[in-house]
Tab-separated table of N, CA, C and O in Angstrom:
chain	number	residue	atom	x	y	z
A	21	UNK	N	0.820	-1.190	0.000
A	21	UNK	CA	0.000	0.000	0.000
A	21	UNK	C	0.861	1.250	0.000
A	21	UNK	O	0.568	2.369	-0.421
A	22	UNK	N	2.009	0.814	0.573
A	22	UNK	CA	3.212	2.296	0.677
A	22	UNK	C	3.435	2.905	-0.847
A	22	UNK	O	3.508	4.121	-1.030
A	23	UNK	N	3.510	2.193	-1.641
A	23	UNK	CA	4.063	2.413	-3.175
A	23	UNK	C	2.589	1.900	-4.145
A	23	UNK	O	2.553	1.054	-5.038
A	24	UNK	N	1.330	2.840	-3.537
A	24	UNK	CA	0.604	3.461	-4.381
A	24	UNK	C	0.727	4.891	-5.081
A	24	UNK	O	1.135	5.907	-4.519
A	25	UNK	N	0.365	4.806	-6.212
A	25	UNK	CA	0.715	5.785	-6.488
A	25	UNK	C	-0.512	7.085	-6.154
A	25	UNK	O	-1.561	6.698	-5.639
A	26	UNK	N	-0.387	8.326	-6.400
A	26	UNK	CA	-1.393	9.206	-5.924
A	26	UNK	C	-2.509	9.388	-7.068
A	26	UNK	O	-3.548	10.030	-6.908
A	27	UNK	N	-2.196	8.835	-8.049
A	27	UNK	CA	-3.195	8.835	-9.128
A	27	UNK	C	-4.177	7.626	-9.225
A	27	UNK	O	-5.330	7.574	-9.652
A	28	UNK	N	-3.349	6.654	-8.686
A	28	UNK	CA	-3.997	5.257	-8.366
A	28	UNK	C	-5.154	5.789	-7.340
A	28	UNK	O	-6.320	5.561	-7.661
A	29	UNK	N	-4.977	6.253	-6.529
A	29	UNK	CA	-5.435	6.487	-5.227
A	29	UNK	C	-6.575	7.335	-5.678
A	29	UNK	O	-7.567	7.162	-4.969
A	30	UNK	N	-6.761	8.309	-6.761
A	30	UNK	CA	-7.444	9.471	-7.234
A	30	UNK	C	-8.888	8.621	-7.937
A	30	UNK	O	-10.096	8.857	-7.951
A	31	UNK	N	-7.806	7.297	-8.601
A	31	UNK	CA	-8.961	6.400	-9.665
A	31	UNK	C	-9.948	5.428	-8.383
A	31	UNK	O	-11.127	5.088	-8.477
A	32	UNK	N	-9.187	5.222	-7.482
A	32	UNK	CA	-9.804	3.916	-6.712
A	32	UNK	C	-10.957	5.435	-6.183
A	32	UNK	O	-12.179	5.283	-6.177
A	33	UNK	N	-10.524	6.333	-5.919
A	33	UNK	CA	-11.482	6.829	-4.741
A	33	UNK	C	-12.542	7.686	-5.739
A	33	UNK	O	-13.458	8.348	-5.251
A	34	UNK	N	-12.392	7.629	-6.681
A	34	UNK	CA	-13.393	8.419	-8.252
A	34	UNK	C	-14.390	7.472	-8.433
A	34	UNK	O	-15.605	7.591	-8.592
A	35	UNK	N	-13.628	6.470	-8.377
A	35	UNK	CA	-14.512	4.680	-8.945
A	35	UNK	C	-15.299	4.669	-7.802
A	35	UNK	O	-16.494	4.953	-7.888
A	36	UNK	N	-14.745	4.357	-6.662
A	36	UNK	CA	-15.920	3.988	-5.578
A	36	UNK	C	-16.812	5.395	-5.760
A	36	UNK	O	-17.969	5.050	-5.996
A	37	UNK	N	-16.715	6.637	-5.742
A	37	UNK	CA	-17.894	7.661	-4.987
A	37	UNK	C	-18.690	6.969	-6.601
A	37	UNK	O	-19.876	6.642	-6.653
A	38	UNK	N	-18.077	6.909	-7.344
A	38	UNK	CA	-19.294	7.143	-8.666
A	38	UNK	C	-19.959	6.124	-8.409
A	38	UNK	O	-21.152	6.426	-8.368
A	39	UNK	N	-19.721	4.669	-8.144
A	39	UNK	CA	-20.312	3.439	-7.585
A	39	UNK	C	-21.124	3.754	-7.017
A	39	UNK	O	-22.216	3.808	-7.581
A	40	UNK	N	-21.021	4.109	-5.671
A	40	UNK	CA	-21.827	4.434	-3.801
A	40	UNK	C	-22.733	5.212	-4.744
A	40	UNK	O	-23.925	4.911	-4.691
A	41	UNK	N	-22.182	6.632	-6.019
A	41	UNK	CA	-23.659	7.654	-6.117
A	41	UNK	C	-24.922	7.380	-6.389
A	41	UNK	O	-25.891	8.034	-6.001
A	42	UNK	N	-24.945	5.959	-7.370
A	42	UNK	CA	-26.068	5.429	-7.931
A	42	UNK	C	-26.911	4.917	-7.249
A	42	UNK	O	-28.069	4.778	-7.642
A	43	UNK	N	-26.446	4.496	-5.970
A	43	UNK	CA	-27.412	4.087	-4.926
A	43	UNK	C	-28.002	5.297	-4.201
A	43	UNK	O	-29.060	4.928	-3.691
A	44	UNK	N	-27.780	6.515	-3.953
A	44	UNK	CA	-28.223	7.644	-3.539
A	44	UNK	C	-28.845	8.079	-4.253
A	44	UNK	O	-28.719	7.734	-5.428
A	45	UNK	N	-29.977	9.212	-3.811
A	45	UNK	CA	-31.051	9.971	-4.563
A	45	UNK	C	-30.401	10.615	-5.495
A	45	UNK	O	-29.335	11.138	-5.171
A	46	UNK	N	-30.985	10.767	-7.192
A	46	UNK	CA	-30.570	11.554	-8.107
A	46	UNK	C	-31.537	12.826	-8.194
A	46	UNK	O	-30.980	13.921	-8.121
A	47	UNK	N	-32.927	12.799	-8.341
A	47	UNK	CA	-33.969	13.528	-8.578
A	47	UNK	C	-35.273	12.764	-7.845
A	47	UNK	O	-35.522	11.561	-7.928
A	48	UNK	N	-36.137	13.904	-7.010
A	48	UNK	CA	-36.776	13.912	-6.653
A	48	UNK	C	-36.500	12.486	-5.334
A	48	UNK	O	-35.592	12.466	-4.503
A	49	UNK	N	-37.730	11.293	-5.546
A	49	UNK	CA	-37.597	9.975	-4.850
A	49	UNK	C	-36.916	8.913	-5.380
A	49	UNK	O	-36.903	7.786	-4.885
A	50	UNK	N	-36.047	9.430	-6.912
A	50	UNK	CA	-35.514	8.066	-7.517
A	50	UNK	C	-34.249	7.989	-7.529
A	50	UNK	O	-33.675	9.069	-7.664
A	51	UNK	N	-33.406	6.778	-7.403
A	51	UNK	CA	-31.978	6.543	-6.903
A	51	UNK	C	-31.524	7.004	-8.336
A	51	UNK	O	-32.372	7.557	-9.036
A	52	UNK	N	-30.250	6.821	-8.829
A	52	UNK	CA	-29.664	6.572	-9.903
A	52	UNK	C	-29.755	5.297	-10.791
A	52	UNK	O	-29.485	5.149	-11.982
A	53	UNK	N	-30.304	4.249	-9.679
A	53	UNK	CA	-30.722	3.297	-10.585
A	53	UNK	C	-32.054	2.658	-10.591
A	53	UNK	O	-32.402	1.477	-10.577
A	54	UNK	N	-32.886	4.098	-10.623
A	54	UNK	CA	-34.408	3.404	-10.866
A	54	UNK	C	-34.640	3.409	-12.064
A	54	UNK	O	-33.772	3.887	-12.793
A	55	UNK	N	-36.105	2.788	-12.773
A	55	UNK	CA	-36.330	2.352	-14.069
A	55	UNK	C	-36.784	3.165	-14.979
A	55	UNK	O	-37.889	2.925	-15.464
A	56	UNK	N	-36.184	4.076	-15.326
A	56	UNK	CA	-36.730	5.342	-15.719
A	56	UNK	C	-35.459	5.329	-16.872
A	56	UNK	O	-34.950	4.313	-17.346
A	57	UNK	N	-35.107	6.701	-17.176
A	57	UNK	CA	-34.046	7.307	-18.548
A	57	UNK	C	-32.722	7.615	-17.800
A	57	UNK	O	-31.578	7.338	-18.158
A	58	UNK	N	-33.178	8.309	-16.580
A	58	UNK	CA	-32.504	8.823	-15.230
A	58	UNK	C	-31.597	7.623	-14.625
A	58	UNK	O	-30.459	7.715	-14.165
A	59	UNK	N	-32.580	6.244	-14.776
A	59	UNK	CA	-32.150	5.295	-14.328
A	59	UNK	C	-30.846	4.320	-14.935
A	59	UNK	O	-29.891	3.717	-14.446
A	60	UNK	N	-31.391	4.543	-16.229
A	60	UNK	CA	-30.393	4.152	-17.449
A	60	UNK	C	-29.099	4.262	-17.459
A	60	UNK	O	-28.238	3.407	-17.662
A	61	UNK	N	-29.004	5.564	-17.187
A	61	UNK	CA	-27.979	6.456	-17.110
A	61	UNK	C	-26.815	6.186	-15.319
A	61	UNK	O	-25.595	6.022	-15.327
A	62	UNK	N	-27.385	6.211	-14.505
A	62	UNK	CA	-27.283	5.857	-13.302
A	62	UNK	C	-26.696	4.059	-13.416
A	62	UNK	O	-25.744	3.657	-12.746
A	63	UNK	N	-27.203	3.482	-14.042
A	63	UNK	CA	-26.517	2.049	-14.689
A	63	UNK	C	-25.528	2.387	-15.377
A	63	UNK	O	-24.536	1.785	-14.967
A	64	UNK	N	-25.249	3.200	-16.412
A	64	UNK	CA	-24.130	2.943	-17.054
A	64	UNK	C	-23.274	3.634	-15.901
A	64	UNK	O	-22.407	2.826	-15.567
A	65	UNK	N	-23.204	4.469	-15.374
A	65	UNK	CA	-22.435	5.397	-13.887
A	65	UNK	C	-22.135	3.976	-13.110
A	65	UNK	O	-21.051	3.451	-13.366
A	66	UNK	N	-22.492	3.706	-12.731
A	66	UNK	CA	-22.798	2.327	-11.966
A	66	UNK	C	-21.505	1.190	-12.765
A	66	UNK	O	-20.364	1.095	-12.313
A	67	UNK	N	-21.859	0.641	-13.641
A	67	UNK	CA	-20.535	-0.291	-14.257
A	67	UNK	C	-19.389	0.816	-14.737
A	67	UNK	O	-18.348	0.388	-15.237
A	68	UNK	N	-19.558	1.973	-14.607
A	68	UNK	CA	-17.916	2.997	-15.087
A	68	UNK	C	-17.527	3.017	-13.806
A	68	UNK	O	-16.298	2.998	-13.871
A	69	UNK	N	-17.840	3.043	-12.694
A	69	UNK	CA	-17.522	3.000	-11.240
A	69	UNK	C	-16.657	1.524	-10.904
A	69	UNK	O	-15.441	1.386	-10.771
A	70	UNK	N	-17.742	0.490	-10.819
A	70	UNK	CA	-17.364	-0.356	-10.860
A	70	UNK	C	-15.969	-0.969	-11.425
A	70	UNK	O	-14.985	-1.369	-10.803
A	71	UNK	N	-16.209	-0.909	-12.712
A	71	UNK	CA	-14.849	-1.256	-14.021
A	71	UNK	C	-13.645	-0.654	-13.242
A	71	UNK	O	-12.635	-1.272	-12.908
A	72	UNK	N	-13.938	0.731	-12.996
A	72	UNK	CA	-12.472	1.617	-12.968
A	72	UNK	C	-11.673	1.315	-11.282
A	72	UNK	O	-10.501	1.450	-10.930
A	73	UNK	N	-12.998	0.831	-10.463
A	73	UNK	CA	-12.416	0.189	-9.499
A	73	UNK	C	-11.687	-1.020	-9.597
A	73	UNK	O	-10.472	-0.963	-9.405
A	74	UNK	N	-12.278	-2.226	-9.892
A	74	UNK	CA	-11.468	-3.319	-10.104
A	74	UNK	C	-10.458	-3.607	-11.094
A	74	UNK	O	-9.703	-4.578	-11.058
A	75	UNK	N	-10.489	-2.598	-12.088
A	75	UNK	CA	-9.060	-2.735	-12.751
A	75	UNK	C	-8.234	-1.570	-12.661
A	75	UNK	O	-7.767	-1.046	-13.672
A	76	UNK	N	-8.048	-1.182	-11.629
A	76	UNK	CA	-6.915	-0.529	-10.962
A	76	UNK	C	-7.139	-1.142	-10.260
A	76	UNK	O	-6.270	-1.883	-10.721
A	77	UNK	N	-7.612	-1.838	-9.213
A	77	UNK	CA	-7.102	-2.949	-8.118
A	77	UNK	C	-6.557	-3.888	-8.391
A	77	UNK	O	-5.857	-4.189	-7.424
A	78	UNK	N	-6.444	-4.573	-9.162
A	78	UNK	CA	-5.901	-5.525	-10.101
A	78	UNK	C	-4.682	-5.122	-10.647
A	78	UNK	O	-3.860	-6.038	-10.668
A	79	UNK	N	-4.241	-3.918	-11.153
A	79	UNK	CA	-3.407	-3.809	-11.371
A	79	UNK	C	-2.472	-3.135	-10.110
A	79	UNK	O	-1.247	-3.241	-10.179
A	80	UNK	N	-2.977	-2.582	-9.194
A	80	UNK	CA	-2.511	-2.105	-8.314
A	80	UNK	C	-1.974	-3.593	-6.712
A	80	UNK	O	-0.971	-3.692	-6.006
A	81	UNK	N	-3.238	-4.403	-6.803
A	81	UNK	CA	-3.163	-5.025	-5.575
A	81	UNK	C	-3.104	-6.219	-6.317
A	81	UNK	O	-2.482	-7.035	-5.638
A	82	UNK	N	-3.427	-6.668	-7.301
A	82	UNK	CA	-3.086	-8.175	-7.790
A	82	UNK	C	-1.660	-8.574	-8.657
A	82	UNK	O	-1.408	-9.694	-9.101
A	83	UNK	N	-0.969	-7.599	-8.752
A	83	UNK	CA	0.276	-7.562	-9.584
A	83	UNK	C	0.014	-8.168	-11.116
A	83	UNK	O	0.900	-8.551	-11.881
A	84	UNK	N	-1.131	-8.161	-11.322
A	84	UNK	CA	-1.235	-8.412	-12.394
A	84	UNK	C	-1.308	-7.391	-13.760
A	84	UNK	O	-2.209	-6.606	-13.466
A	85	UNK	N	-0.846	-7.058	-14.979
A	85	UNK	CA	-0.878	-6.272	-15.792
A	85	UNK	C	-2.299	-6.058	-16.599
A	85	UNK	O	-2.982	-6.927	-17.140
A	86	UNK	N	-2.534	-4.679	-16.520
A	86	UNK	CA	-4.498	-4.922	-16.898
A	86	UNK	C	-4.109	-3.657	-18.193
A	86	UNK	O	-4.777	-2.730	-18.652
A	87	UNK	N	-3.064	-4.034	-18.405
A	87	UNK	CA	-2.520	-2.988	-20.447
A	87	UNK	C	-3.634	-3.320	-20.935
A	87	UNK	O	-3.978	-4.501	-20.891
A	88	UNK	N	-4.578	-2.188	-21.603
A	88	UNK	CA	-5.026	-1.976	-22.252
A	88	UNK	C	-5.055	-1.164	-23.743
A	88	UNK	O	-5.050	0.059	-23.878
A	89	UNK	N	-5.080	-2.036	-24.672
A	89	UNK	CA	-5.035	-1.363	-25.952
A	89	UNK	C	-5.968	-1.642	-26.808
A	89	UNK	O	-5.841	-2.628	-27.534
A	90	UNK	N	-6.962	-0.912	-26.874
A	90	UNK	CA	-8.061	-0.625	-27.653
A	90	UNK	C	-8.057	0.339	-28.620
A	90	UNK	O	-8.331	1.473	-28.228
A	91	UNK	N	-7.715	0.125	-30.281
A	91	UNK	CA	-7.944	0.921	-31.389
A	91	UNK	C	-6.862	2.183	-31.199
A	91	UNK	O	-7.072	3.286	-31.704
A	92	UNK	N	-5.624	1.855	-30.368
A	92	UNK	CA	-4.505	2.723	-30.029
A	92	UNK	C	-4.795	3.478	-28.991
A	92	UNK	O	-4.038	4.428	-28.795
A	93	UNK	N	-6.241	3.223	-27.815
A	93	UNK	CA	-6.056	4.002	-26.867
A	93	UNK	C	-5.730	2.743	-25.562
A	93	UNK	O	-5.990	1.561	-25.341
A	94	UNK	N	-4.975	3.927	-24.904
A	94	UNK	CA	-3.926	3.215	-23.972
A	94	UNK	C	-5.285	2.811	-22.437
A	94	UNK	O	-6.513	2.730	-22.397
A	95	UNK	N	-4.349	2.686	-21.578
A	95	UNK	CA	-5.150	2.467	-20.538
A	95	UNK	C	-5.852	3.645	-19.521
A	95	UNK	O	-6.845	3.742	-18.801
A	96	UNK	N	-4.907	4.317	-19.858
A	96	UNK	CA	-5.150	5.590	-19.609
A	96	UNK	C	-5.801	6.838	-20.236
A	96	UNK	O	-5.763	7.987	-19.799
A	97	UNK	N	-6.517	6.300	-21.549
A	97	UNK	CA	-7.025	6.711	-22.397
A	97	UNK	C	-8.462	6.123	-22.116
A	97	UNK	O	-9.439	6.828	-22.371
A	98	UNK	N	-8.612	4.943	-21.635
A	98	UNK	CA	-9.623	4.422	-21.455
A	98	UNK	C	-10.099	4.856	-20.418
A	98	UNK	O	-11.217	5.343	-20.587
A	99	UNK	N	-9.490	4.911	-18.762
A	99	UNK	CA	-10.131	5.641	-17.764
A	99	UNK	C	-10.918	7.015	-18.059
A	99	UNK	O	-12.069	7.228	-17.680
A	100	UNK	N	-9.811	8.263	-19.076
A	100	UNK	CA	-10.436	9.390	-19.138
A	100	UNK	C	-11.305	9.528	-19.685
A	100	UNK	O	-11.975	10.555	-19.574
A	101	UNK	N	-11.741	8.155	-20.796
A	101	UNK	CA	-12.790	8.146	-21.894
A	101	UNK	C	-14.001	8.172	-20.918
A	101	UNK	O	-14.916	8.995	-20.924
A	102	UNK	N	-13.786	6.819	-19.840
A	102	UNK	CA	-15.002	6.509	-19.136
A	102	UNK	C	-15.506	7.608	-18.027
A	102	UNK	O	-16.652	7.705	-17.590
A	103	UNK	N	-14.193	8.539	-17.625
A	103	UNK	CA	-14.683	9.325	-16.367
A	103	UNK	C	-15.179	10.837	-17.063
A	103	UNK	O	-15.677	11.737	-16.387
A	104	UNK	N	-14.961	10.915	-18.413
A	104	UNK	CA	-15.654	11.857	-19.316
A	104	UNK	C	-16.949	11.860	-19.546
A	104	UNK	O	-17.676	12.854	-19.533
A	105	UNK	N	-17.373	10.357	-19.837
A	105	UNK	CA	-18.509	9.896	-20.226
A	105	UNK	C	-19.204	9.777	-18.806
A	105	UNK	O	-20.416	9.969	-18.900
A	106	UNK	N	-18.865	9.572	-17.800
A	106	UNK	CA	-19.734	9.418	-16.205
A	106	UNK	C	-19.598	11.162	-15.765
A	106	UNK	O	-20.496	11.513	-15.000
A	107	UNK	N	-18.883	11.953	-16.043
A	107	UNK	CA	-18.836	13.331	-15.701
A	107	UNK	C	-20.016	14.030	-16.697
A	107	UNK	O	-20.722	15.002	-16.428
A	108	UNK	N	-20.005	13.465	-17.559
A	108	UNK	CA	-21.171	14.712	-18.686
A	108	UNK	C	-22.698	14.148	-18.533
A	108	UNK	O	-23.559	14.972	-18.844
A	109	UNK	N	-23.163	12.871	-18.102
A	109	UNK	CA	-24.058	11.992	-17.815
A	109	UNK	C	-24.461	12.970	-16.406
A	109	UNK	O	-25.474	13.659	-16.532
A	110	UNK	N	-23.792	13.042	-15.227
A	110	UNK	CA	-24.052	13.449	-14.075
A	110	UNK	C	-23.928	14.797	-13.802
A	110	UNK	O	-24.857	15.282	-13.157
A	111	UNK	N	-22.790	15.720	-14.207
A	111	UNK	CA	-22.681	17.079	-14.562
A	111	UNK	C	-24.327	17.940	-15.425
A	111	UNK	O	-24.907	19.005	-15.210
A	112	UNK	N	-24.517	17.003	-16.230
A	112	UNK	CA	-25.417	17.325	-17.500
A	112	UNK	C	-27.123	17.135	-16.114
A	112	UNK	O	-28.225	17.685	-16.116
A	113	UNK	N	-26.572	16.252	-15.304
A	113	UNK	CA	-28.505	16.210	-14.916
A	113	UNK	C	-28.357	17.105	-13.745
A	113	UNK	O	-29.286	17.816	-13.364
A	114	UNK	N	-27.124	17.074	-13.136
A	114	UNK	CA	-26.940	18.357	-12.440
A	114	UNK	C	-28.117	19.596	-12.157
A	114	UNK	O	-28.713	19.971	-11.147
A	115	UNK	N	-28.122	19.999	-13.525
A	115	UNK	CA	-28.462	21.490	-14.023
A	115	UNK	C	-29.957	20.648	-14.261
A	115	UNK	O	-29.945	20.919	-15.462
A	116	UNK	N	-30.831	20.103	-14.156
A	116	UNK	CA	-31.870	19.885	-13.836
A	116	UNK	C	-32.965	19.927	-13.117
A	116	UNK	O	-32.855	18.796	-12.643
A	117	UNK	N	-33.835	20.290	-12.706
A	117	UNK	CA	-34.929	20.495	-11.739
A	117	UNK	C	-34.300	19.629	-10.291
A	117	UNK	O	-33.498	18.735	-10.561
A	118	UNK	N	-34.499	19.765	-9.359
A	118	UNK	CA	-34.415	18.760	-8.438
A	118	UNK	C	-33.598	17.526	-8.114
A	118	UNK	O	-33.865	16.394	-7.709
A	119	UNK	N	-32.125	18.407	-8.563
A	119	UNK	CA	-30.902	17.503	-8.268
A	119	UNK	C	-30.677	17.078	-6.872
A	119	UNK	O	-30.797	17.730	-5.834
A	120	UNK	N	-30.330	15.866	-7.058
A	120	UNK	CA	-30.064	15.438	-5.081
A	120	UNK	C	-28.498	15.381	-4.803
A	120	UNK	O	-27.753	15.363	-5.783
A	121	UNK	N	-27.937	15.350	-3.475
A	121	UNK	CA	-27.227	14.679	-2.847
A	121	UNK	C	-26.427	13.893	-4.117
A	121	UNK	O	-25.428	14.413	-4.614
A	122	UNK	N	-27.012	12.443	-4.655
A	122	UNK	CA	-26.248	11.533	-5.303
A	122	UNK	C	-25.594	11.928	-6.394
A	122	UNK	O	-24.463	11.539	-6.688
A	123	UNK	N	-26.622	13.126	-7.386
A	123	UNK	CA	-25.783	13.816	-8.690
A	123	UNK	C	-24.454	14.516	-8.245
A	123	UNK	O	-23.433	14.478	-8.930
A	124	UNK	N	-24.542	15.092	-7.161
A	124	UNK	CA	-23.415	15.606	-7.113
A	124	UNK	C	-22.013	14.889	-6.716
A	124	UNK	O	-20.953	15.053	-7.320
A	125	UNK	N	-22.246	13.934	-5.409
A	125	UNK	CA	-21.264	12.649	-5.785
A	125	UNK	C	-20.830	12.011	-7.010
A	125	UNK	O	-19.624	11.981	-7.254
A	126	UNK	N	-21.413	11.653	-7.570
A	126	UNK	CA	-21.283	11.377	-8.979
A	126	UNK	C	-20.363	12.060	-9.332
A	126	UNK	O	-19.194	11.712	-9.160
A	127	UNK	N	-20.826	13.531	-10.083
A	127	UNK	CA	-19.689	14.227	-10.696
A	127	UNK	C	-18.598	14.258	-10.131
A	127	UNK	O	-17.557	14.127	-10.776
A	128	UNK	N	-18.615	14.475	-8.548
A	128	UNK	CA	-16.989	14.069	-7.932
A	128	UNK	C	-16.623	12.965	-8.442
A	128	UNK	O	-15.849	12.995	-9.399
A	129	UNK	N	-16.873	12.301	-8.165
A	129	UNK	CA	-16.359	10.652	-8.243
A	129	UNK	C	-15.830	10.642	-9.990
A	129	UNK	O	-14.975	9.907	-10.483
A	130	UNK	N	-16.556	11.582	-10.600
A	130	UNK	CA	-16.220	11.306	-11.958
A	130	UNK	C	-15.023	11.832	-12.521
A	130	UNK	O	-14.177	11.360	-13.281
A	131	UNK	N	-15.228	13.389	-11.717
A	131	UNK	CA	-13.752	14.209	-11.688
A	131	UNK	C	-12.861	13.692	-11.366
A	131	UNK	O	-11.754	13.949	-11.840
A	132	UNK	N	-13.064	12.816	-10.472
A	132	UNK	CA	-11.816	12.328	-9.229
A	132	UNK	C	-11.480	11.323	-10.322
A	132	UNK	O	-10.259	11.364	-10.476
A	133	UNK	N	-12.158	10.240	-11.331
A	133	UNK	CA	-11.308	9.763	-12.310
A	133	UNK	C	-10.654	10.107	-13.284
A	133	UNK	O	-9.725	9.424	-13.714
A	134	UNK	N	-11.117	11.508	-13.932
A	134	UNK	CA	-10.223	12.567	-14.561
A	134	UNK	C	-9.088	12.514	-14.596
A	134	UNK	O	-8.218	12.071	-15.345
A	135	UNK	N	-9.203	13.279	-13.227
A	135	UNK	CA	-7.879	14.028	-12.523
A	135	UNK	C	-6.548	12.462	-12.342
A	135	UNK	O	-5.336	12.568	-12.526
A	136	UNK	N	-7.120	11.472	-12.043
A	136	UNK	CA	-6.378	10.465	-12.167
A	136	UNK	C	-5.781	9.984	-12.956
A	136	UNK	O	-4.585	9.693	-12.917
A	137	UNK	N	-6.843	9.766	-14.140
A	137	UNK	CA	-6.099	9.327	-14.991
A	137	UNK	C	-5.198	10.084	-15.843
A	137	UNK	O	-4.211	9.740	-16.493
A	138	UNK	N	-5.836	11.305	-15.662
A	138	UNK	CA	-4.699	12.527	-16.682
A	138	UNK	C	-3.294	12.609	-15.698
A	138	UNK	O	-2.272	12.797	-16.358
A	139	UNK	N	-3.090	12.492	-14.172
A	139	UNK	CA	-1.767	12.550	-13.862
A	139	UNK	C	-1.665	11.252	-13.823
A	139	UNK	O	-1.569	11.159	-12.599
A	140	UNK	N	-1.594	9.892	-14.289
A	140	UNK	CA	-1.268	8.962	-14.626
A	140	UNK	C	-0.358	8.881	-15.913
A	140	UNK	O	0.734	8.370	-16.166
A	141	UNK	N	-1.427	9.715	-16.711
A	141	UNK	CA	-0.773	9.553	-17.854
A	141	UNK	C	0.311	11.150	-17.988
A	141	UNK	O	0.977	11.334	-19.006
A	142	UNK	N	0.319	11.752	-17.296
A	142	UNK	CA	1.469	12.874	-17.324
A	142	UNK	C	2.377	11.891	-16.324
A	142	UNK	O	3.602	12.005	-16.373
A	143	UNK	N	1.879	11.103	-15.584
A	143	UNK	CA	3.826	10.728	-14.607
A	143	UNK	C	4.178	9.590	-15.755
A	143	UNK	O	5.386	9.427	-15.932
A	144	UNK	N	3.439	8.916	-16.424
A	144	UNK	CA	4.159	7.749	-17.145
A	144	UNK	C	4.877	8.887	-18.935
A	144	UNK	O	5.308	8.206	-19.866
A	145	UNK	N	4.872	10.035	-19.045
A	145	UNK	CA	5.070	10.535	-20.339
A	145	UNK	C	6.763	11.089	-19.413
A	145	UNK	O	7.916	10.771	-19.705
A	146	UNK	N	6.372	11.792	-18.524
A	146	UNK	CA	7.145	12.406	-17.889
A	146	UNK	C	8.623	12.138	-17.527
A	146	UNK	O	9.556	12.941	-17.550
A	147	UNK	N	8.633	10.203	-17.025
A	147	UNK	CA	8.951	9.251	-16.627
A	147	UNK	C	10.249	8.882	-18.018
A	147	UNK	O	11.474	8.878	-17.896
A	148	UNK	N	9.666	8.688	-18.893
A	148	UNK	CA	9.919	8.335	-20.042
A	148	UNK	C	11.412	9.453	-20.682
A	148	UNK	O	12.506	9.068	-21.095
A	149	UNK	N	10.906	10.819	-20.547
A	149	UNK	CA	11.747	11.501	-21.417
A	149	UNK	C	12.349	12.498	-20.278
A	149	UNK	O	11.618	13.318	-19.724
A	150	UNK	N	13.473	12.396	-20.026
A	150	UNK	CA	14.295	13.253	-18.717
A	150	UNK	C	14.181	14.697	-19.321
A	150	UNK	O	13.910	14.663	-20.521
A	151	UNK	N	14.285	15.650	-18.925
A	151	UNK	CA	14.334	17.491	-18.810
A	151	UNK	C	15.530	17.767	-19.736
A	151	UNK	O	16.721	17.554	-19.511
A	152	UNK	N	15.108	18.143	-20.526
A	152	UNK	CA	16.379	18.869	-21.459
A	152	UNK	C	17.245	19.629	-20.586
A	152	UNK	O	16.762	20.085	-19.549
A	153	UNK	N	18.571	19.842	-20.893
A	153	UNK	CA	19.521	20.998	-20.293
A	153	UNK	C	19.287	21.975	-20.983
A	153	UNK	O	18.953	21.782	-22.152
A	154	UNK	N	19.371	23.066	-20.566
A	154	UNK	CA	19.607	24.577	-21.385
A	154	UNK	C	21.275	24.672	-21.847
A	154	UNK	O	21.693	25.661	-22.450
């Protein structure tokens, strides 16, 4: 656990709030995953939570390699895809009549995979090519 990294730490704790949000009120009396359009949406939030938790745990706590390369996007391409797509879903109902408590977790949780995966992928670019001298 000593030699997590802080971006790891950004994705695990983005993944869980977006997870936990769907079970909390979105609008009015309905969770994020009631059977509605609202609800729909709150499902797909729901498996982007999920996903982004267990494969950074996996790669983090199972030593196992979870490289992803899909159509040339990296793995880290894939987190920001998904915490883009769970940020504009929850951001977007936000600004709606009678946002609760859970929308706004959400968008944290969604940011919080952002922010992860973009300094993930700035320490592994970073890592790579040492500081020019003047």
């Amino acid at each position: 656990m000593d030699d997590l990294k802080p971006s790891a730490i950004a994705l695990l704790g983005g993944g869980g709030l977006l997870f936990i949000s769907s079970f909390l009120k979105w609008r009015g009396d309905q969770t994020g995953i009631s059977f509605d359009a609202a609800g729909a949406q709150g499902l797909i939030c729901l498996v982007i939570g999920a996903a982004v938790v267990i494969l950074v745990a996996i790669a983090n706590f199972g030593g196992k390699s979870t490289d992803i390369n899909i159509g040339g996007l990296t793995t880290n391409d894939v987190y920001l895809t998904l915490g883009l797509t769970a940020f504009l879903i929850t951001f977007g109902l936000q600004l709606a009549d009678s946002a609760k408590f859970g929308l706004f977790v959400g968008w944290v949780g969604a940011a919080a995979i952002i922010v992860g995966a973009f300094m993930d992928s700035r320490s592994d670019s970073t890592a790579t090519t040492p500081p020019t001298p003047f």
